[in-house]
PDB file of C-alpha atoms in Angstrom:
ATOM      1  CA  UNK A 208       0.000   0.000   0.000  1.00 31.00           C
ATOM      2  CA  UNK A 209       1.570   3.212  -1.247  1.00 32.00           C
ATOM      3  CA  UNK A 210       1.257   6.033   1.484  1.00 36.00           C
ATOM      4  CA  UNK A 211       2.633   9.790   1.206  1.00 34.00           C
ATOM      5  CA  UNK A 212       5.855  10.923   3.147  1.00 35.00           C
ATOM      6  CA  UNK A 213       6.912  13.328   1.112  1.00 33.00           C
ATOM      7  CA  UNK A 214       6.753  16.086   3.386  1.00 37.00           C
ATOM      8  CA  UNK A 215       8.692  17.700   5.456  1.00 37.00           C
ATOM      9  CA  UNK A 216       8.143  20.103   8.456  1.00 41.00           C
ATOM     10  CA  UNK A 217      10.591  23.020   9.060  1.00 40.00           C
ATOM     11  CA  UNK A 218      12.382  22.681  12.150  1.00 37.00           C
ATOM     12  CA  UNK A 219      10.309  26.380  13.214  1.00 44.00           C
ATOM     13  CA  UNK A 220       6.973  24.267  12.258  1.00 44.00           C
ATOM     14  CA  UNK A 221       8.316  21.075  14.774  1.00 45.00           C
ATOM     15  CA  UNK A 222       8.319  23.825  17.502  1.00 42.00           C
ATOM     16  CA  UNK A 223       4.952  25.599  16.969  1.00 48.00           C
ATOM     17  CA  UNK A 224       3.485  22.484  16.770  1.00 49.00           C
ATOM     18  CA  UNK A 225       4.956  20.671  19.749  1.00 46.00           C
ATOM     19  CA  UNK A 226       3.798  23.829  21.755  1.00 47.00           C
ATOM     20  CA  UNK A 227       0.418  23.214  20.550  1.00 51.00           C
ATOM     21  CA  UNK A 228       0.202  19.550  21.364  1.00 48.00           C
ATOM     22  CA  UNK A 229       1.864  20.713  25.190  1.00 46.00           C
ATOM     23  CA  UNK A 230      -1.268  19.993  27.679  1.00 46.00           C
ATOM     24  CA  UNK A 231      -3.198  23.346  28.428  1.00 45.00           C
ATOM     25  CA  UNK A 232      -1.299  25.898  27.228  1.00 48.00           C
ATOM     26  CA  UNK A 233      -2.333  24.401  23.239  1.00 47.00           C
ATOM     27  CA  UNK A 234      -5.654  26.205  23.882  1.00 51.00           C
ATOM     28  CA  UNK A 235      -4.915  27.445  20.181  1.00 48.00           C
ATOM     29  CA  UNK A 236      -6.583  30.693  21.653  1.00 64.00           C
ATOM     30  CA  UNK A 237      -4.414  32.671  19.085  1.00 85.00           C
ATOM     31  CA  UNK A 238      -3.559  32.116  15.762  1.00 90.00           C
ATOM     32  CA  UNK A 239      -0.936  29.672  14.317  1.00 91.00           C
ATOM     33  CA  UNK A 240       0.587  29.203  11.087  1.00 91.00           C
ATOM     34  CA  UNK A 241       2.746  27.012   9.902  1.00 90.00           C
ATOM     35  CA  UNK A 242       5.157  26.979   7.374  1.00 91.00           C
ATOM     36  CA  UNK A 243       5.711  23.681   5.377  1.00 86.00           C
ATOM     37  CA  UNK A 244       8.584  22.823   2.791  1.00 83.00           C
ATOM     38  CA  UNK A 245       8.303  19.385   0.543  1.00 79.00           C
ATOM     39  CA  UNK A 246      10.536  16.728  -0.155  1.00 84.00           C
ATOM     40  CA  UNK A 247       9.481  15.759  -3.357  1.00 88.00           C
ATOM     41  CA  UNK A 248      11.865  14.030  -6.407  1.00 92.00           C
ATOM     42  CA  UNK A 249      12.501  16.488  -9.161  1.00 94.00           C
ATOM     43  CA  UNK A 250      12.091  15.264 -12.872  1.00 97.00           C
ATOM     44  CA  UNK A 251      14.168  15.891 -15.937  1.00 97.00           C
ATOM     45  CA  UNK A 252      12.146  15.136 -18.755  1.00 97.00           C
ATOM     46  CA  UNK A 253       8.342  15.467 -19.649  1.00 97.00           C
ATOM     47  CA  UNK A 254       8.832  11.444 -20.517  1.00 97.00           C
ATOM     48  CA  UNK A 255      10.307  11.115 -17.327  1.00 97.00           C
ATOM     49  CA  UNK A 256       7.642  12.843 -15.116  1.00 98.00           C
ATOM     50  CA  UNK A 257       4.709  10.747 -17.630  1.00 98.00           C
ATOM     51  CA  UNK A 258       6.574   7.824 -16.890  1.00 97.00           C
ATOM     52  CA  UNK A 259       6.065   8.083 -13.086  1.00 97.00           C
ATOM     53  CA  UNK A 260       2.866   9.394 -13.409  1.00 98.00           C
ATOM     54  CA  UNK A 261      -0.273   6.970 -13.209  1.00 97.00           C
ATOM     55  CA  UNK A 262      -2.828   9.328 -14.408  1.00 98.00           C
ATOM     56  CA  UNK A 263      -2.453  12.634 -16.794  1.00 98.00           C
ATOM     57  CA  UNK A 264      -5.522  14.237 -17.614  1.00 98.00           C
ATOM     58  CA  UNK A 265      -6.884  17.945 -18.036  1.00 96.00           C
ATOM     59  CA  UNK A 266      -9.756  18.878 -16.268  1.00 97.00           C
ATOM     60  CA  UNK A 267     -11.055  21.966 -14.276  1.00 97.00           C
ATOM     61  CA  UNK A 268     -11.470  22.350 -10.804  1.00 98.00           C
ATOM     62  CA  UNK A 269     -15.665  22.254  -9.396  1.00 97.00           C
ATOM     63  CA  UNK A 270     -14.823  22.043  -5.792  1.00 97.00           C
ATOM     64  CA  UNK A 271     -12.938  22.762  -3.069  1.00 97.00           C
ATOM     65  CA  UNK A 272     -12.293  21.752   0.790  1.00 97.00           C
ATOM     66  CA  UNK A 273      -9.455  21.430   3.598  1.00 96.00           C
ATOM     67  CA  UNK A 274      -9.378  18.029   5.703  1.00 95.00           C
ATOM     68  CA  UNK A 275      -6.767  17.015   8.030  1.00 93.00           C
ATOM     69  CA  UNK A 276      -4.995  13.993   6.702  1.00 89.00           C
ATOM     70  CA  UNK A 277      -2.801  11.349   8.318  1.00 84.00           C
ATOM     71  CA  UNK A 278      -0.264  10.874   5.224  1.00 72.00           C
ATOM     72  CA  UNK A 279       2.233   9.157   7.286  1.00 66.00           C
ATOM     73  CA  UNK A 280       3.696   5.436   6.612  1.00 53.00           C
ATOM     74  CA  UNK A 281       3.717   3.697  10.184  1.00 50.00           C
ATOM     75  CA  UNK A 282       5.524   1.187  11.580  1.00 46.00           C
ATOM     76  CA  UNK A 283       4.423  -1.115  13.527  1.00 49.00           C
ATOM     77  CA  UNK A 284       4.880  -0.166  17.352  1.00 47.00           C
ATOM     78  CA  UNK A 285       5.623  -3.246  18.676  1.00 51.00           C
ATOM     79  CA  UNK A 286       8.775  -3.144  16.744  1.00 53.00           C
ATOM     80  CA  UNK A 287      11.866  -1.283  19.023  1.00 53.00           C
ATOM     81  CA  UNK A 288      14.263  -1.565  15.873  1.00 54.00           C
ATOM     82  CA  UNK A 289      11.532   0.324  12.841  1.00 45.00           C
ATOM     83  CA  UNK A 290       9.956   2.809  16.229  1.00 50.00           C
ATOM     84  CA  UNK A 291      11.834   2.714  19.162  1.00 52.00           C
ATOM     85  CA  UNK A 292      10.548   3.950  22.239  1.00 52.00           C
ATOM     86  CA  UNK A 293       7.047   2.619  21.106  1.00 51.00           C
ATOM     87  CA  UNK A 294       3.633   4.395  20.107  1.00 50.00           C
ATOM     88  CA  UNK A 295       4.412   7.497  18.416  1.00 48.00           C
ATOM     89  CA  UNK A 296       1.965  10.373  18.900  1.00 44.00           C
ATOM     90  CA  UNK A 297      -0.066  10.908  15.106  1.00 47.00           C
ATOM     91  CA  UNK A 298      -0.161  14.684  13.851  1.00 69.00           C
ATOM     92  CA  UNK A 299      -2.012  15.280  10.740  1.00 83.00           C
ATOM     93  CA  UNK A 300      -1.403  17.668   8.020  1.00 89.00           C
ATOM     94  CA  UNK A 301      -3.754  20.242   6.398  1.00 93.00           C
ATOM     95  CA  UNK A 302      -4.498  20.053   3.070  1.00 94.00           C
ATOM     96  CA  UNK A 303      -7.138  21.437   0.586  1.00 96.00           C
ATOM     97  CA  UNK A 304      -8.764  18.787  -1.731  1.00 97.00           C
ATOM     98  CA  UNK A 305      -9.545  19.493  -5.260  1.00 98.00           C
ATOM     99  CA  UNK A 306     -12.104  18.061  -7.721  1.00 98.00           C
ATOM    100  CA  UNK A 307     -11.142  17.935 -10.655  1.00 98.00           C
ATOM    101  CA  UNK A 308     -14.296  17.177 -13.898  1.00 98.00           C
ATOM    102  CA  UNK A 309     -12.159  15.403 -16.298  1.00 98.00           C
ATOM    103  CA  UNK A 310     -12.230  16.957 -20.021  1.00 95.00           C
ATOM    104  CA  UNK A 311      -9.743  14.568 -21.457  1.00 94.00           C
ATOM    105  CA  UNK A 312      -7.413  11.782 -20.448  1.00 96.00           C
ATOM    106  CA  UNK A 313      -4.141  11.115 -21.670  1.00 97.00           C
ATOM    107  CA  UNK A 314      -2.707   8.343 -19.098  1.00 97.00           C
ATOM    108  CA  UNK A 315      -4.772   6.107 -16.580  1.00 97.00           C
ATOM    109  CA  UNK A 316      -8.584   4.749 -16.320  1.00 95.00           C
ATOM    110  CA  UNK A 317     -10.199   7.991 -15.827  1.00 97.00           C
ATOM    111  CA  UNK A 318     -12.357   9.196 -18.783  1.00 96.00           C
ATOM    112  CA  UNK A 319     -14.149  12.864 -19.882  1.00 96.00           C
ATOM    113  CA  UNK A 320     -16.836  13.310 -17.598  1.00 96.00           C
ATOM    114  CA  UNK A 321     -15.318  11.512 -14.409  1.00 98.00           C
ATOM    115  CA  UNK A 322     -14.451  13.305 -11.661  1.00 98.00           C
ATOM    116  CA  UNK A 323     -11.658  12.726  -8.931  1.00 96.00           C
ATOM    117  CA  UNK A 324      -9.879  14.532  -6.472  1.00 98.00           C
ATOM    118  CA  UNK A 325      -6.027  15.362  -5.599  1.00 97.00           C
ATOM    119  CA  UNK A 326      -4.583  17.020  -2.842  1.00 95.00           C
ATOM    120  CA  UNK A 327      -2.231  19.761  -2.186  1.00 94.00           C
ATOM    121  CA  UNK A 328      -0.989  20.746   1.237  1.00 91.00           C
ATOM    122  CA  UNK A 329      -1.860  23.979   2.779  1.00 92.00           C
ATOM    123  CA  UNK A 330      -5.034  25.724   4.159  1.00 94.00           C
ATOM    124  CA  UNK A 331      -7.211  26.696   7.067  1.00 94.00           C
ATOM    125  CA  UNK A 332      -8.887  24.669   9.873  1.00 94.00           C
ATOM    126  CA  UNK A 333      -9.772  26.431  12.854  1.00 92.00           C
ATOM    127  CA  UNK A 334      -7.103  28.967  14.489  1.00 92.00           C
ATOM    128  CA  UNK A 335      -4.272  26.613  12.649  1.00 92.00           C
ATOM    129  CA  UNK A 336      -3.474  27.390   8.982  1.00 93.00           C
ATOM    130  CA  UNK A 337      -0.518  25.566   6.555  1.00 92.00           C
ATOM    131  CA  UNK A 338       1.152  27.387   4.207  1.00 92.00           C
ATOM    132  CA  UNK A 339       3.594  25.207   1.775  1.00 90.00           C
ATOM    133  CA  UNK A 340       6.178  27.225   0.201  1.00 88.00           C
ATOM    134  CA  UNK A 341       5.610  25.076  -2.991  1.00 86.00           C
ATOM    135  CA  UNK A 342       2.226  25.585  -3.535  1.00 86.00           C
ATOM    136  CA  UNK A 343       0.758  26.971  -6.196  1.00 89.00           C
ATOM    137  CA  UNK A 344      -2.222  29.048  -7.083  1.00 89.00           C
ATOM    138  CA  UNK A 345      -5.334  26.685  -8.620  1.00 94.00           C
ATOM    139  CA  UNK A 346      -8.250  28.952  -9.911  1.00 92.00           C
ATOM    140  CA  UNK A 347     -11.735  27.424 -11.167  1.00 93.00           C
ATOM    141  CA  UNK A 348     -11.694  29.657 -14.264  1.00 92.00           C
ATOM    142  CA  UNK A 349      -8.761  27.200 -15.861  1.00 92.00           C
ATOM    143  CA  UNK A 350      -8.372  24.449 -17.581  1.00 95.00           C
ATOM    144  CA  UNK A 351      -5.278  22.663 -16.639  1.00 97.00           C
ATOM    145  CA  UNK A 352      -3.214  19.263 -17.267  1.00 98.00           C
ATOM    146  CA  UNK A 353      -2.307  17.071 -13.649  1.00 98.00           C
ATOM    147  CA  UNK A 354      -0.226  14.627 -13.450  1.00 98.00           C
ATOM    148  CA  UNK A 355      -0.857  12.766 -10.360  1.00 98.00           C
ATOM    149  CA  UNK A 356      -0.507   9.550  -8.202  1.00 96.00           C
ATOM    150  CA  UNK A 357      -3.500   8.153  -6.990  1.00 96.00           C
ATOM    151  CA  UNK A 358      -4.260   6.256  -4.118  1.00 94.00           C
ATOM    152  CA  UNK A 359      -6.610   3.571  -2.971  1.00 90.00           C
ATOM    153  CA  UNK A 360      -7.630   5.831   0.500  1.00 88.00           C
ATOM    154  CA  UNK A 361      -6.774   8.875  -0.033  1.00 91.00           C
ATOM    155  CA  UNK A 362      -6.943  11.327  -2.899  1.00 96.00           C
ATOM    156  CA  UNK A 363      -4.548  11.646  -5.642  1.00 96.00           C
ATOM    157  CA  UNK A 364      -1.046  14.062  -5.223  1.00 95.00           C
ATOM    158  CA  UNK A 365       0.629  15.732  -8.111  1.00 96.00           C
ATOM    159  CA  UNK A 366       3.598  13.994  -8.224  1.00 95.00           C
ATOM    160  CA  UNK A 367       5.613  17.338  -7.115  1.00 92.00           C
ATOM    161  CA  UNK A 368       3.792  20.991  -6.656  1.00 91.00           C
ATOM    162  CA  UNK A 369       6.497  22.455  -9.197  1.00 94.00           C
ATOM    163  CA  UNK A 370       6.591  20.351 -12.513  1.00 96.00           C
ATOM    164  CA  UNK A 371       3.207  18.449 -12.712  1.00 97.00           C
ATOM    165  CA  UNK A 372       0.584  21.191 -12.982  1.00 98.00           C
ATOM    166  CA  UNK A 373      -0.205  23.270 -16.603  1.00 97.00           C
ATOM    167  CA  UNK A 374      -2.321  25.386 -17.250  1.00 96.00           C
ATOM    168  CA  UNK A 375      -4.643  24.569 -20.609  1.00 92.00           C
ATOM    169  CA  UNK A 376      -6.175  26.474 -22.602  1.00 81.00           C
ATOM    170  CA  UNK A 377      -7.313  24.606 -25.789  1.00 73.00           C
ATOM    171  CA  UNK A 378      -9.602  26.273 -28.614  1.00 65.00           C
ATOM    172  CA  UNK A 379     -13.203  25.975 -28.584  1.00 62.00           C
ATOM    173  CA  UNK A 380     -13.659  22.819 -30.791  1.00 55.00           C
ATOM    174  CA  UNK A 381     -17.124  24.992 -31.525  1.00 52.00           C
ATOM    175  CA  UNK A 382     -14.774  27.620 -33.317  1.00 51.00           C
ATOM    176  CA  UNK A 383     -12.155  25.424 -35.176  1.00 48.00           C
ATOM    177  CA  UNK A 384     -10.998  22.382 -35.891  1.00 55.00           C
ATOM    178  CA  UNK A 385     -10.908  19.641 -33.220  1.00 51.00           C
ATOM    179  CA  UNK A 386      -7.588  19.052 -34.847  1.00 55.00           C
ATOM    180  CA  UNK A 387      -5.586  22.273 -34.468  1.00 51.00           C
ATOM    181  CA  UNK A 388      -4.852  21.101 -30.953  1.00 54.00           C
ATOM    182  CA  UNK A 389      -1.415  23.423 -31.510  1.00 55.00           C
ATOM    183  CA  UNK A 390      -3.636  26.340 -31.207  1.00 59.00           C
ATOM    184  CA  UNK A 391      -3.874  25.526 -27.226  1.00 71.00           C
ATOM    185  CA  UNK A 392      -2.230  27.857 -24.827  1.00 77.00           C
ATOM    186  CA  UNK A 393      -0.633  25.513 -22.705  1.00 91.00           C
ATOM    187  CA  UNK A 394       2.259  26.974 -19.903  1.00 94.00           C
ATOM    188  CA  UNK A 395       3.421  25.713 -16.307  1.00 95.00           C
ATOM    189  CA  UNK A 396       1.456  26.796 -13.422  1.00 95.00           C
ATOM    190  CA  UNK A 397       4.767  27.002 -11.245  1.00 94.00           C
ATOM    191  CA  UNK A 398       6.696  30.078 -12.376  1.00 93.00           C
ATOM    192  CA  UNK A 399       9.953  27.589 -11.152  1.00 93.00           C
ATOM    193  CA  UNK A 400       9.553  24.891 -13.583  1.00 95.00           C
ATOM    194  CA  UNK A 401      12.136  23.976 -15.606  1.00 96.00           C
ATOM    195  CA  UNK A 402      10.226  21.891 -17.374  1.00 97.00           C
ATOM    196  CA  UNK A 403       8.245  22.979 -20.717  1.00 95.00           C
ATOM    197  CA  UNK A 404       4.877  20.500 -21.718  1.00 96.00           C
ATOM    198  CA  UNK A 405       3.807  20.721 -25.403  1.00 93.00           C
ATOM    199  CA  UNK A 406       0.753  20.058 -27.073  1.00 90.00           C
ATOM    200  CA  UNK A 407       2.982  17.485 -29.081  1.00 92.00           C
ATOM    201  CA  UNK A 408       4.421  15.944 -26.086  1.00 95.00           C
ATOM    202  CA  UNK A 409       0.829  15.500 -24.533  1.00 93.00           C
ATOM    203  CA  UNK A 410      -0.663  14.186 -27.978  1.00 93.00           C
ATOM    204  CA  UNK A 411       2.665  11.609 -27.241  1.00 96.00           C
ATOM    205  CA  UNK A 412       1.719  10.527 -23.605  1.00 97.00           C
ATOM    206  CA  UNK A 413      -2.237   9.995 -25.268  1.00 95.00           C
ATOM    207  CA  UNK A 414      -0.829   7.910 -27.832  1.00 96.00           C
ATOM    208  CA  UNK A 415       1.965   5.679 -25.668  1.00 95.00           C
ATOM    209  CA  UNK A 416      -0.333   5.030 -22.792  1.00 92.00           C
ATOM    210  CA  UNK A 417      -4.191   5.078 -24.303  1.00 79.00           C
TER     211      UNK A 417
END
């Protein structure tokens, strides 16, 4: 069973939270944010990051919410040598979850029409609020291509916040030919990608993987 552990909590973030899981005085009666850096592998290639990808599709975002997930792998506590010292105490991490309506798949079992959710790590629950420095802005009013991991019990992750999330533009198949795909603006989300994704290179995934 594949579980996230990609992230990583600054060493300021270890404090703030150990102070709010310290008996009484977490009363969270003020305001806490913490900042969050991920530990994610980077990718060379557009093949490369397709590759590792299970699912690539384009889609636009319907809906929006923040949960508290538990996206640790445990070990099992009986074991001194994997978790000594025993049971280890469980913090969750906030994230906002995404649905995504499917307009077209190029990798994986979804189809146009389905819808599924990934999750990115960040947001607002209560007086505590996450803020990853890798995040990037998602807006309803675009179109955009994910490539993601999905999971059986839990929803799907890009496979990093910098290089697996383009924004997509493609021309109203009302107003031109279905086939002058080239026409689509298509350009990172992640102003720090050093990866570019082409309508050619997408029209390449569609045809290795579908």
């Amino acid at each position: 069973m594949r579980k996230l552990r990609f992230f990583i909590i600054s060493a300021a973030a270890l404090l703030m939270l150990t102070a709010c899981a310290a008996g009484n005085q977490a009363s969270h009666e003020e305001p806490v944010t913490v900042v969050v850096s991920e530990d994610f592998p980077h990718y060379t290639s557009i093949n490369g990051l397709s590759d590792k990808a299970d699912t690539v599709i384009s889609g636009k975002i319907v809906d929006t919410r923040v949960e508290e997930i538990d996206d640790m792998i445990h070990t099992d506590s009986a074991d001194e040598e994997l978790n000594p010292g025993g049971e280890l105490y469980v913090e969750k991490n906030i994230y906002t979850i995404y649905t995504i309506a499917v307009e077209e798949s190029f990798k994986g079992n979804y189809k146009p029409g389905d819808k599924l959710e990934f999750k990115e790590l960040g947001g607002q629950i209560g007086d505590i609020t996450f803020v990853s420095e890798d995040a990037v802005s998602i807006s309803s009013d675009h179109q955009y291509v994910f490539f993601l991991a999905t999971y059986a019990d839990s929803p799907a992750s890009l496979l990093n916040p910098v290089q697996s999330l383009y924004i997509y533009d493609p021309v109203d198949k009302d107003e031109a030919d279905p086939k002058l795909m080239e026409q689509a603006v298509l350009k990172s989300a992640s102003p720090d990608n050093d990866l570019t994704l082409s309508v050619e290179a997408l029209l390449e995934i569609k045809d290795k993987f579908n």
